[in-house]
Short mmCIF file of C-alpha atoms in Angstrom, two decimals:
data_model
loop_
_atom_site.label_atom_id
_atom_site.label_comp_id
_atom_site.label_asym_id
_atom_site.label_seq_id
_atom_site.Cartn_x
_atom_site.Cartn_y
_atom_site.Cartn_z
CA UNK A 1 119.93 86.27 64.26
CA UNK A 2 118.28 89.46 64.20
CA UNK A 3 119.48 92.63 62.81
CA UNK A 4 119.48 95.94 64.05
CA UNK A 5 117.12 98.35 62.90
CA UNK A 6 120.03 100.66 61.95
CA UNK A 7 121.69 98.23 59.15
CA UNK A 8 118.15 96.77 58.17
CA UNK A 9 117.56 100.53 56.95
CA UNK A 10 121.20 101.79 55.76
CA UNK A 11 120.23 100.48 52.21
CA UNK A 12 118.97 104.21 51.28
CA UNK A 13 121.42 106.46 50.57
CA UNK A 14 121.04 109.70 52.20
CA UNK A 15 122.89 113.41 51.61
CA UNK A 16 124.01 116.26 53.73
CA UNK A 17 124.82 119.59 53.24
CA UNK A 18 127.48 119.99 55.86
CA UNK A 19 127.94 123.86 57.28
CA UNK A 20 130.90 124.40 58.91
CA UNK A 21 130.86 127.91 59.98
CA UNK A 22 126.64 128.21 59.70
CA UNK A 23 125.34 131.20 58.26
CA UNK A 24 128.51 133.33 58.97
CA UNK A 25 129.46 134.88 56.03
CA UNK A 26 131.94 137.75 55.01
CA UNK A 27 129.18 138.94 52.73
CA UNK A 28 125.51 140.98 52.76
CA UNK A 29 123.72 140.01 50.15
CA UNK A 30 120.56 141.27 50.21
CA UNK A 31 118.78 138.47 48.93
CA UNK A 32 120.57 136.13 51.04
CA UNK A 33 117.71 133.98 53.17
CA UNK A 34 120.21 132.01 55.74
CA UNK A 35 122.00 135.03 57.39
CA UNK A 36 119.45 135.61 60.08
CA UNK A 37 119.85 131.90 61.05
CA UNK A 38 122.58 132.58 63.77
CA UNK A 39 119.72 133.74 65.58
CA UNK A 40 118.87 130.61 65.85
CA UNK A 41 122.14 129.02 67.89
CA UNK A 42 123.75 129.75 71.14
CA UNK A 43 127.27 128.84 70.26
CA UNK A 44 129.40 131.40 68.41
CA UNK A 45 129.21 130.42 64.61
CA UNK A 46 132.54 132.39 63.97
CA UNK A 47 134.14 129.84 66.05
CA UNK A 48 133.09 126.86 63.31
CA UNK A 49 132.82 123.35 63.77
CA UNK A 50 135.38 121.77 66.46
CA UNK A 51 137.40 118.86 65.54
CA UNK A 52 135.88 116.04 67.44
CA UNK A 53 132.10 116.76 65.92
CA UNK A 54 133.96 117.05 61.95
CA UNK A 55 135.28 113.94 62.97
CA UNK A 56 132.66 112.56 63.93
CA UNK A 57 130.34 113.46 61.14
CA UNK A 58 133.15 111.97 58.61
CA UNK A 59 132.73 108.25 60.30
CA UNK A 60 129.22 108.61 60.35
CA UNK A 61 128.61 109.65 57.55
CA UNK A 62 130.97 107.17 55.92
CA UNK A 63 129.34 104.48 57.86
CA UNK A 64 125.81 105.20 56.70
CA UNK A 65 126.13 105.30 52.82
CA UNK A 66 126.01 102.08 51.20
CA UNK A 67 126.69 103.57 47.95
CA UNK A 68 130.39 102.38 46.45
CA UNK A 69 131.47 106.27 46.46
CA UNK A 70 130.59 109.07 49.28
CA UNK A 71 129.93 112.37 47.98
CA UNK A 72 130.61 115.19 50.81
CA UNK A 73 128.73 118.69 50.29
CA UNK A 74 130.19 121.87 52.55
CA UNK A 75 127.70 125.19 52.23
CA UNK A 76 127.22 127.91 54.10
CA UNK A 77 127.02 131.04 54.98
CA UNK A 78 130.43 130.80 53.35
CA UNK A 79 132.09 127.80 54.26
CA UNK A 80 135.78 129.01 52.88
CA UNK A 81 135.93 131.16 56.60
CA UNK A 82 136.54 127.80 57.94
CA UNK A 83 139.63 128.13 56.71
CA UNK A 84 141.93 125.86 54.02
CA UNK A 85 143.35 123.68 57.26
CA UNK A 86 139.89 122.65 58.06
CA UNK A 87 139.26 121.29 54.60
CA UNK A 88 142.52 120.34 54.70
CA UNK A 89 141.77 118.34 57.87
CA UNK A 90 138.42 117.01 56.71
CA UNK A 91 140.40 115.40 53.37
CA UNK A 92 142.54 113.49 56.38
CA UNK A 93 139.71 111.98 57.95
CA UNK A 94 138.04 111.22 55.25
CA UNK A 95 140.58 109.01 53.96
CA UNK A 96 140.92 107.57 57.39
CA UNK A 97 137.21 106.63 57.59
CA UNK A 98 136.81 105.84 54.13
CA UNK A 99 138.47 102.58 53.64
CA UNK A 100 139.67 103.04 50.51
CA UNK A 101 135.88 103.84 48.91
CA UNK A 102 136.19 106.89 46.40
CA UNK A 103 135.46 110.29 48.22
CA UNK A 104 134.34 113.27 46.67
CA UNK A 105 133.96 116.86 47.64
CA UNK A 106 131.62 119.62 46.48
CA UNK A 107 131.81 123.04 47.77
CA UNK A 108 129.71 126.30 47.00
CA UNK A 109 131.25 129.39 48.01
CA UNK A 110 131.17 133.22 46.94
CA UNK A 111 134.44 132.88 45.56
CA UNK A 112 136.31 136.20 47.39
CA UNK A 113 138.38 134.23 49.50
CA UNK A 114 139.34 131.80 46.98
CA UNK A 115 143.70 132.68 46.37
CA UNK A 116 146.14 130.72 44.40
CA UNK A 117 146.66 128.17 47.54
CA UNK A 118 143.20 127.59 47.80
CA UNK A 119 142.77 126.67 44.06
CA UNK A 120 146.23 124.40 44.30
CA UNK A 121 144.20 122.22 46.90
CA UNK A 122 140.88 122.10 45.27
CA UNK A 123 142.30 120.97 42.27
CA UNK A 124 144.67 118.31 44.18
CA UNK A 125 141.60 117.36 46.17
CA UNK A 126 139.41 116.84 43.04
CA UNK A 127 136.53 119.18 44.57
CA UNK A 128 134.14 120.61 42.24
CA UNK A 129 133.32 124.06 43.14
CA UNK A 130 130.09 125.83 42.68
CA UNK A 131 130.71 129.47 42.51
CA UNK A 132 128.18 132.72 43.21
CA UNK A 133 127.82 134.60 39.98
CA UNK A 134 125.10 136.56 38.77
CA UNK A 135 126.20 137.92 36.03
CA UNK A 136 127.91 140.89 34.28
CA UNK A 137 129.30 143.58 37.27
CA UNK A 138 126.06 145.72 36.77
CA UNK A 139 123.70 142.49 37.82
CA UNK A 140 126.03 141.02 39.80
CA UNK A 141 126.67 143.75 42.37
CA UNK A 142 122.93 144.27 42.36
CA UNK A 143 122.50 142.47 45.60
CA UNK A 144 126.26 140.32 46.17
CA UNK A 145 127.57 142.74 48.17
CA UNK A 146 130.15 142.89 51.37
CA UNK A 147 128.90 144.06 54.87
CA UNK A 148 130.04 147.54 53.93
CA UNK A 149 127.99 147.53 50.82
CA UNK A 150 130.73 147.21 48.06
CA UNK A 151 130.55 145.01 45.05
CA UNK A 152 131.83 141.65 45.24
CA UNK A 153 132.24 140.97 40.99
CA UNK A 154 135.69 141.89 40.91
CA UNK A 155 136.72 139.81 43.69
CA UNK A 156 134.76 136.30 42.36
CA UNK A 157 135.61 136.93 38.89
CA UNK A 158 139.62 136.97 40.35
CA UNK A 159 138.40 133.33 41.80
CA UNK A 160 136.98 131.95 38.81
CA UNK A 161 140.16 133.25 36.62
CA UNK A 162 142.01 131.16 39.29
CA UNK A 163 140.20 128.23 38.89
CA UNK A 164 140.24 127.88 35.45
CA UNK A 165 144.26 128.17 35.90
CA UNK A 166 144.38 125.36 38.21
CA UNK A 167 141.85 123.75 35.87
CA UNK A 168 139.28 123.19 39.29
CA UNK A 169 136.00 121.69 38.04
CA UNK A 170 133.69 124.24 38.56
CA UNK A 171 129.67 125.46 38.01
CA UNK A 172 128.32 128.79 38.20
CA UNK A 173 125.06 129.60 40.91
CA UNK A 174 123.10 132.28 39.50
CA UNK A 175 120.45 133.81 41.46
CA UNK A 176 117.13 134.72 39.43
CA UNK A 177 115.67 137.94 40.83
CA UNK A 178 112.81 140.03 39.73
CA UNK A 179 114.94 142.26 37.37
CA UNK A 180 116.70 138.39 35.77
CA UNK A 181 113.86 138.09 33.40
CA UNK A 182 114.67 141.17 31.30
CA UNK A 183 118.26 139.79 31.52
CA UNK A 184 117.95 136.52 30.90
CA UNK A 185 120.12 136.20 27.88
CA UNK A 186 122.38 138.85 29.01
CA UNK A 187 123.57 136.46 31.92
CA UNK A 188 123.26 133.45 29.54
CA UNK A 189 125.74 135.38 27.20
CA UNK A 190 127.93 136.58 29.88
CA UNK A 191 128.72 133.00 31.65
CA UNK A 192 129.38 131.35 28.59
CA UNK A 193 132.17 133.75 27.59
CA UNK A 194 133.76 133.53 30.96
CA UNK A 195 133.57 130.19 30.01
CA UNK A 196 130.91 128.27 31.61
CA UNK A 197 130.00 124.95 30.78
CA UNK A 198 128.15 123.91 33.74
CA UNK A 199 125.12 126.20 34.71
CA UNK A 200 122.57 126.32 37.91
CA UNK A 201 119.55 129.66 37.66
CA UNK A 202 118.17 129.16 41.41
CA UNK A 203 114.65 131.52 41.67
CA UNK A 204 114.79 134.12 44.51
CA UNK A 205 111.75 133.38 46.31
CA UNK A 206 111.65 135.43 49.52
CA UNK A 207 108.77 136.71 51.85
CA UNK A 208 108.54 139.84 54.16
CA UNK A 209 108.40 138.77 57.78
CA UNK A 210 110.16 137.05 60.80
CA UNK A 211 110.54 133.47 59.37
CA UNK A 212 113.57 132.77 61.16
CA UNK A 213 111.62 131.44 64.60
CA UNK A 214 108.34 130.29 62.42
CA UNK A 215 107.28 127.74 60.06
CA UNK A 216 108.51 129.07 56.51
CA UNK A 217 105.23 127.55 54.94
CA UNK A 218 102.59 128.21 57.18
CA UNK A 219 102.63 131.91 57.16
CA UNK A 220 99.57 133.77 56.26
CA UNK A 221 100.62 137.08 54.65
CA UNK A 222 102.33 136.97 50.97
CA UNK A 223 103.82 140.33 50.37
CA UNK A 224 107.11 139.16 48.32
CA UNK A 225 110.56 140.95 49.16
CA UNK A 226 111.06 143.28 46.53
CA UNK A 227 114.16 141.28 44.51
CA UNK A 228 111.50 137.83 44.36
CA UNK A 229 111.51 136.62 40.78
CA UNK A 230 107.57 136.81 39.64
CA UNK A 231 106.14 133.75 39.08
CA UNK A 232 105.67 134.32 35.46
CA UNK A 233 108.97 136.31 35.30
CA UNK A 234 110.79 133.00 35.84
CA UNK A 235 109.14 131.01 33.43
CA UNK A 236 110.32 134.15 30.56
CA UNK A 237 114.01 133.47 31.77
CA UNK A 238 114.21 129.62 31.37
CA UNK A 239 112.41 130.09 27.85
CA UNK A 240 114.57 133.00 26.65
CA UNK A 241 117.79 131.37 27.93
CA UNK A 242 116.65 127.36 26.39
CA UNK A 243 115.65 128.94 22.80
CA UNK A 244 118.71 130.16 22.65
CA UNK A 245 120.46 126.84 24.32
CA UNK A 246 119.07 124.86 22.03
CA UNK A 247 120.04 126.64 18.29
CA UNK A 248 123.50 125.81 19.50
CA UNK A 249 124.15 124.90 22.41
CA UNK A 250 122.95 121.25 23.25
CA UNK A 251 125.75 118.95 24.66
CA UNK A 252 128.38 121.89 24.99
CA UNK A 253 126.70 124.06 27.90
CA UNK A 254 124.71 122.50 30.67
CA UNK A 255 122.00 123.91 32.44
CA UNK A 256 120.81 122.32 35.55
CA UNK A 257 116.83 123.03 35.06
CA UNK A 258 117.25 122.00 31.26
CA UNK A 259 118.91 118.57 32.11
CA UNK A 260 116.25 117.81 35.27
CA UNK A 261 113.43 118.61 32.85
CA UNK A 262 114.84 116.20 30.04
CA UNK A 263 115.01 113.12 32.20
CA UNK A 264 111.46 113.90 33.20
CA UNK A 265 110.15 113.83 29.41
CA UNK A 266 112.53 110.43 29.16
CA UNK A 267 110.20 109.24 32.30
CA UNK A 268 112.71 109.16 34.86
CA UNK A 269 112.44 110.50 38.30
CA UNK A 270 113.67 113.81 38.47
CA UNK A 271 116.88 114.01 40.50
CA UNK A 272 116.61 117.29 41.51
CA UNK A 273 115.09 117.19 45.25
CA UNK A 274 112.58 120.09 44.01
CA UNK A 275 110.94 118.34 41.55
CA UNK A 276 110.95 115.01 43.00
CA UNK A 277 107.71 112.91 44.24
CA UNK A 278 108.93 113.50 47.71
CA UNK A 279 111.93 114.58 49.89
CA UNK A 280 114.03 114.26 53.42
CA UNK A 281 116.72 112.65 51.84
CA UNK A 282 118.77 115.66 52.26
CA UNK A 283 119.35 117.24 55.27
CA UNK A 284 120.85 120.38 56.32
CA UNK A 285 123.85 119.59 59.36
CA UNK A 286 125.00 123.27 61.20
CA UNK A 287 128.14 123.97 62.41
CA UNK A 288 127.24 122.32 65.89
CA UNK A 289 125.90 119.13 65.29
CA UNK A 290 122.38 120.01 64.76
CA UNK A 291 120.50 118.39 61.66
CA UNK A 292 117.82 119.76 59.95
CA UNK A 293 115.03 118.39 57.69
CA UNK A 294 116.45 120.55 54.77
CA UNK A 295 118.36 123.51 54.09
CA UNK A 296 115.46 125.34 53.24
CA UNK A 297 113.51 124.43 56.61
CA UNK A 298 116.52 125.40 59.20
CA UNK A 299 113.80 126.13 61.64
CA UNK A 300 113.01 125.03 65.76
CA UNK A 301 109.51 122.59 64.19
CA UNK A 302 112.25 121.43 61.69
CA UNK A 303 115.20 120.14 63.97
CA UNK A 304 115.85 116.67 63.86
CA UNK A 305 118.62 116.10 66.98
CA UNK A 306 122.17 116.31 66.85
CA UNK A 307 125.09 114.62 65.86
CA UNK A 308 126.48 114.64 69.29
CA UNK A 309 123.61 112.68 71.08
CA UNK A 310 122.13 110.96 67.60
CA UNK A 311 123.50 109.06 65.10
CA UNK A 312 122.77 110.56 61.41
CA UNK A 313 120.88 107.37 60.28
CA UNK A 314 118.62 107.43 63.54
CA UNK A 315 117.63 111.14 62.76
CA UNK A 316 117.12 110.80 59.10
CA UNK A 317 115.22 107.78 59.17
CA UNK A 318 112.96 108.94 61.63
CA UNK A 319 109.66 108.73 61.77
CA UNK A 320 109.41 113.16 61.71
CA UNK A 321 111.65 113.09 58.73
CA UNK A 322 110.01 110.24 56.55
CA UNK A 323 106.59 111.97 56.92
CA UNK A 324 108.21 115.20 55.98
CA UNK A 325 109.17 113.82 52.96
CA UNK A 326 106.03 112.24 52.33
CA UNK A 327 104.09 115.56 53.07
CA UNK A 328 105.29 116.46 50.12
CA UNK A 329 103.50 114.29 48.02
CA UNK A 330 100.35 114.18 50.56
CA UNK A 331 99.83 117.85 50.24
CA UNK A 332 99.49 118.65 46.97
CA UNK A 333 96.32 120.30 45.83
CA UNK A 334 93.88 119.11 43.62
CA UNK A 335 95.15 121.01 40.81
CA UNK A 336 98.28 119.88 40.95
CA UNK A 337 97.21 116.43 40.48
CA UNK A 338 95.07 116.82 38.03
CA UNK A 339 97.68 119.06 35.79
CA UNK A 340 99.46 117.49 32.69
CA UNK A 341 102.98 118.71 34.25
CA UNK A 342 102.52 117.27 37.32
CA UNK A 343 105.48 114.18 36.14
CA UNK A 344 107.84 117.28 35.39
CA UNK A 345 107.52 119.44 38.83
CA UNK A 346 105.71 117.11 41.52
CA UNK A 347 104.20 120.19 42.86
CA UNK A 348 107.83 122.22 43.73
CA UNK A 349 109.55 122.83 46.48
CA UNK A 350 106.97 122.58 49.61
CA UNK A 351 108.97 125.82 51.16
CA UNK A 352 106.85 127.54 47.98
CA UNK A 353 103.54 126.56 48.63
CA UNK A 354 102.08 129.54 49.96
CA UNK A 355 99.53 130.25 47.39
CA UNK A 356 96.28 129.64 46.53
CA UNK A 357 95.13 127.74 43.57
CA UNK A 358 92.23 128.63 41.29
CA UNK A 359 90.01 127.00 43.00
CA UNK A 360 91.01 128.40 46.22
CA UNK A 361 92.74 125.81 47.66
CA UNK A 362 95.79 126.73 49.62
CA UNK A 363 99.11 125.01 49.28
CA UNK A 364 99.49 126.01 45.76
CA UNK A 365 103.35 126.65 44.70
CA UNK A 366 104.45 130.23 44.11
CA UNK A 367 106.25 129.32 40.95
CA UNK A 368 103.73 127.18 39.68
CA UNK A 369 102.59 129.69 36.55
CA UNK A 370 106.43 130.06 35.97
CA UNK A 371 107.06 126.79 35.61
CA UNK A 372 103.40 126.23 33.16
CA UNK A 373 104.87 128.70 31.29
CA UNK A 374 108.23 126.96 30.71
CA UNK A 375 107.00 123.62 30.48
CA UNK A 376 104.51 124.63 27.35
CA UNK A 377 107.04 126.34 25.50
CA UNK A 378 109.54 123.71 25.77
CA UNK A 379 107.00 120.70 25.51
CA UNK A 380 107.77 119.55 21.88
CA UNK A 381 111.28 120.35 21.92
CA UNK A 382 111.73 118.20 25.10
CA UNK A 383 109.82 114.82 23.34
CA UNK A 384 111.80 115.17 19.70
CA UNK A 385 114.74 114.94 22.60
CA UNK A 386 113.64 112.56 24.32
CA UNK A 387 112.76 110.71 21.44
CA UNK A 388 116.53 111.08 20.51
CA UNK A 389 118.13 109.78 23.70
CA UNK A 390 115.42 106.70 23.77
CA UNK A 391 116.61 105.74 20.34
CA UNK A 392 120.15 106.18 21.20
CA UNK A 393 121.14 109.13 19.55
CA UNK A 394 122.35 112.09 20.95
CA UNK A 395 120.08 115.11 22.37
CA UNK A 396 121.96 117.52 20.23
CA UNK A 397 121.14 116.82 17.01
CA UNK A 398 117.95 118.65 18.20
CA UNK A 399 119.83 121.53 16.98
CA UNK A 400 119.51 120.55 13.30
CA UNK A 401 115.45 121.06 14.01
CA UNK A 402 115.93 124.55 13.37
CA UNK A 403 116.22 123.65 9.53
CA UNK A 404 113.50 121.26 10.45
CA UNK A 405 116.11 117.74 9.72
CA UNK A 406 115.35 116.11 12.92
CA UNK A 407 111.70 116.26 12.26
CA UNK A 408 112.28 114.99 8.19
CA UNK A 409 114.39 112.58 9.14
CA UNK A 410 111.53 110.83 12.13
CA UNK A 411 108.98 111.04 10.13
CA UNK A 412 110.67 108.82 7.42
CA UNK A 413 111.08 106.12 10.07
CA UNK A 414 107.51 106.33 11.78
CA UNK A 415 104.31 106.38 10.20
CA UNK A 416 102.51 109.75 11.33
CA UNK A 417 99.52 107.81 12.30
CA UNK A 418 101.75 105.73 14.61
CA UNK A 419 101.36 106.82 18.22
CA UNK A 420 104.84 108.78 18.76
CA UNK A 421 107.86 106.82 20.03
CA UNK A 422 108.76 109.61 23.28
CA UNK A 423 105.58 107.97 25.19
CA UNK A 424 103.27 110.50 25.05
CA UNK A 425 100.45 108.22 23.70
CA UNK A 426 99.13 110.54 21.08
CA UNK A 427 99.92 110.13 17.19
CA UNK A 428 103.49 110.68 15.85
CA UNK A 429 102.00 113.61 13.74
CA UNK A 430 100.06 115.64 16.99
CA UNK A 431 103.18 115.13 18.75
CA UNK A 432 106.95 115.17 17.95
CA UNK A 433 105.97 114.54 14.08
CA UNK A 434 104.22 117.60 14.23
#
């Protein structure tokens, strides 16, 4: 007996980013790329998703994974103005879909609606919340600002006090902006002594211009909005903020970009979608149904369907959204494939890819000299790490190298003109030995 096509495919996992009220958001911040997206829907976002489409979503969602647990994501805008009885709600169904499979929440939010009540649930719920924080006030209120152009530190730093009392597993997002670099170990500092264990730096990388009804990678001009990160102003942060990481801070703080680039020097595929050979396994859902190749690409040449008239499988198995994932590994440039990091960063994010590269080729990624950067200054430090974790031993004792133990201790094991054990292929003393 045949089949259907929609089981014979259901053995890839998929993930979305579920937005309950859109882009609706009870803050401004400036550097904030999804606000003008409510231009892009008829319904009122305010109004959120309606019960029979959360519903809906929930079974088929549930009904598509063939993973043993089902990991939920809710975004925004600022998916709190949903209100706690739609979460609430959404914890209900998803117990009634389930079937008794483990369900897990994640949730980013800005934090300044987050009360006592809120926090009780999240932690009863199990959700692990990822909350806005740029740093110190001065940095923070920079650009995370209400509608009437007040600061919003006070009010997150409430939130995060609050869940740490309801002991809510939680991360920080920090936003990287052109002024980050000089503060790189200012934030660094700052998070850690709030308490931070668990760390994501996300680059601001924002164009001037009507992208909202366009294709975000196709545009021809390249004047950057005025809080971008530079290219090479990135790369400075990450290496300021890991040579400090690593003196004494391997295994006890964890920093997204640091853990991504790890598994890449252990030769694993990075997990992170923007370093990954190719994407469209994540998809962007709006607060009516309609599904999006990514979060990144909520645009019309982007749309997918909706939930209402398509089931989620049908939409992200699709022929459109296979070959946008494969587009990213298509495009790259020439230079790209032909550069020694290509393993680490796959070429970036394709949303980035607006420059040219030496050559002249186009479709070169914005970040690319940032990342260069980070990747050569971290290059040795990542293989004696690697080398640890291959051999069983734990990354942090990379933090004895400072007295240069790690690096006495190898080279007592492995002959220096052995080729080196973290798979480079050169010698043990040209490479981690060295």
């Amino acid at each position: 007996m045949n089949t259907p096509h929609i089981y014979q495919t259901r053995r890839r996992s998929f993930h979305v980013m579920a937005k309950p009220v859109g882009s609706t958001c009870n803050l401004a911040c400036e550097y904030c790329f999804y606000l003008e997206k409510e231009q892009l829907f008829s319904t009122a976002q305010g109004e959120g998703m309606s019960d029979s489409l959360l519903e809906n979503f929930i079974r088929d969602y549930v009904e598509s994974q063939p993973t043993a647990d089902i990991h939920f994501t809710w975004q925004g805008g600022e998916p709190t103005l949903a209100g706690l009885d739609f979460f609430r709600k959404a914890v209900d169904l998803q117990k009634k879909h389930a079937g008794g499979r483990p369900v897990h929440n994640a949730i980013q939010t800005n934090g300044t609606q987050l009360d006592d009540e809120w926090c009780r649930f999240l932690a009863d719920e199990h959700f692990l919340v990822g909350l806005s924080l740029d740093g110190p006030k001065h940095i923070h209120d920079r650009y995370r600002v209400t509608r009437g152009g007040q600061g919003s530190f006070d009010a997150v730093m409430r939130a995060l006090e609050l869940l740490k009392k309801r002991r809510v597993e939680f991360n920080t997002l920090t936003c990287v902006t052109r002024e980050s670099t000089g503060e790189a170990l200012e934030i660094y500092r700052f998070l850690k002594k709030q308490g931070v264990r668990f760390m994501q730096f996300i680059p601001i990388v924002e164009r001037d211009g009507e992208p909202s009804a366009s294709d975000p990678v196709h545009r021809e001009h390249e004047r950057m909005m005025p809080w971008a990160v530079a290219s090479d102003g990135l790369g400075i942060f990450l290496s300021r903020i890991f040579d400090e990481w690593i003196k004494a801070d391997v295994g006890r703080v964890f920093v997204n970009m640091f853990d991504v680039v790890l598994s890449a020097w252990c030769g694993m595929e990075p997990v992170l979608c923007t370093f990954s050979r190719q994407c469209g396994n994540a998809v962007a859902m709006e607060h009516d149904g309609s599904l999006y190749s990514c979060d990144h690409y909520v645009y019309p040449s982007y749309h997918l369907g909706n939930l209402s008239e398509n089931p989620l499988e049908a939409m992200v198995f699709s022929d459109e959204q296979r070959r946008f994932g494969r587009d990213k590994q298509d495009a790259l440039p020439q230079y790209c494939r032909h550069c020694r990091y290509l393993f680490a960063c796959n070429g970036g994010c394709p949303k980035h890819r607006f420059t040219h590269a030496p050559d002249g080729e186009p479709g070169l990624n914005y970040l690319c000299a940032g990342y260069r950067l980070f990747f050569e200054h971290v290059d040795q430090r990542m293989r004696r790490m690697a080398m640890l974790v291959r051999s069983g031993r734990p990354a942090a004792e990379i933090m004895a190298d400072s007295a240069g133990v790690v690096g006495k201790n190898m080279s007592r094991r492995i002959g220096r003109n052995d080729l080196c054990p973290c798979g480079s292929g050169i010698k043990f003393k040209k490479c981690c030995g060295a």
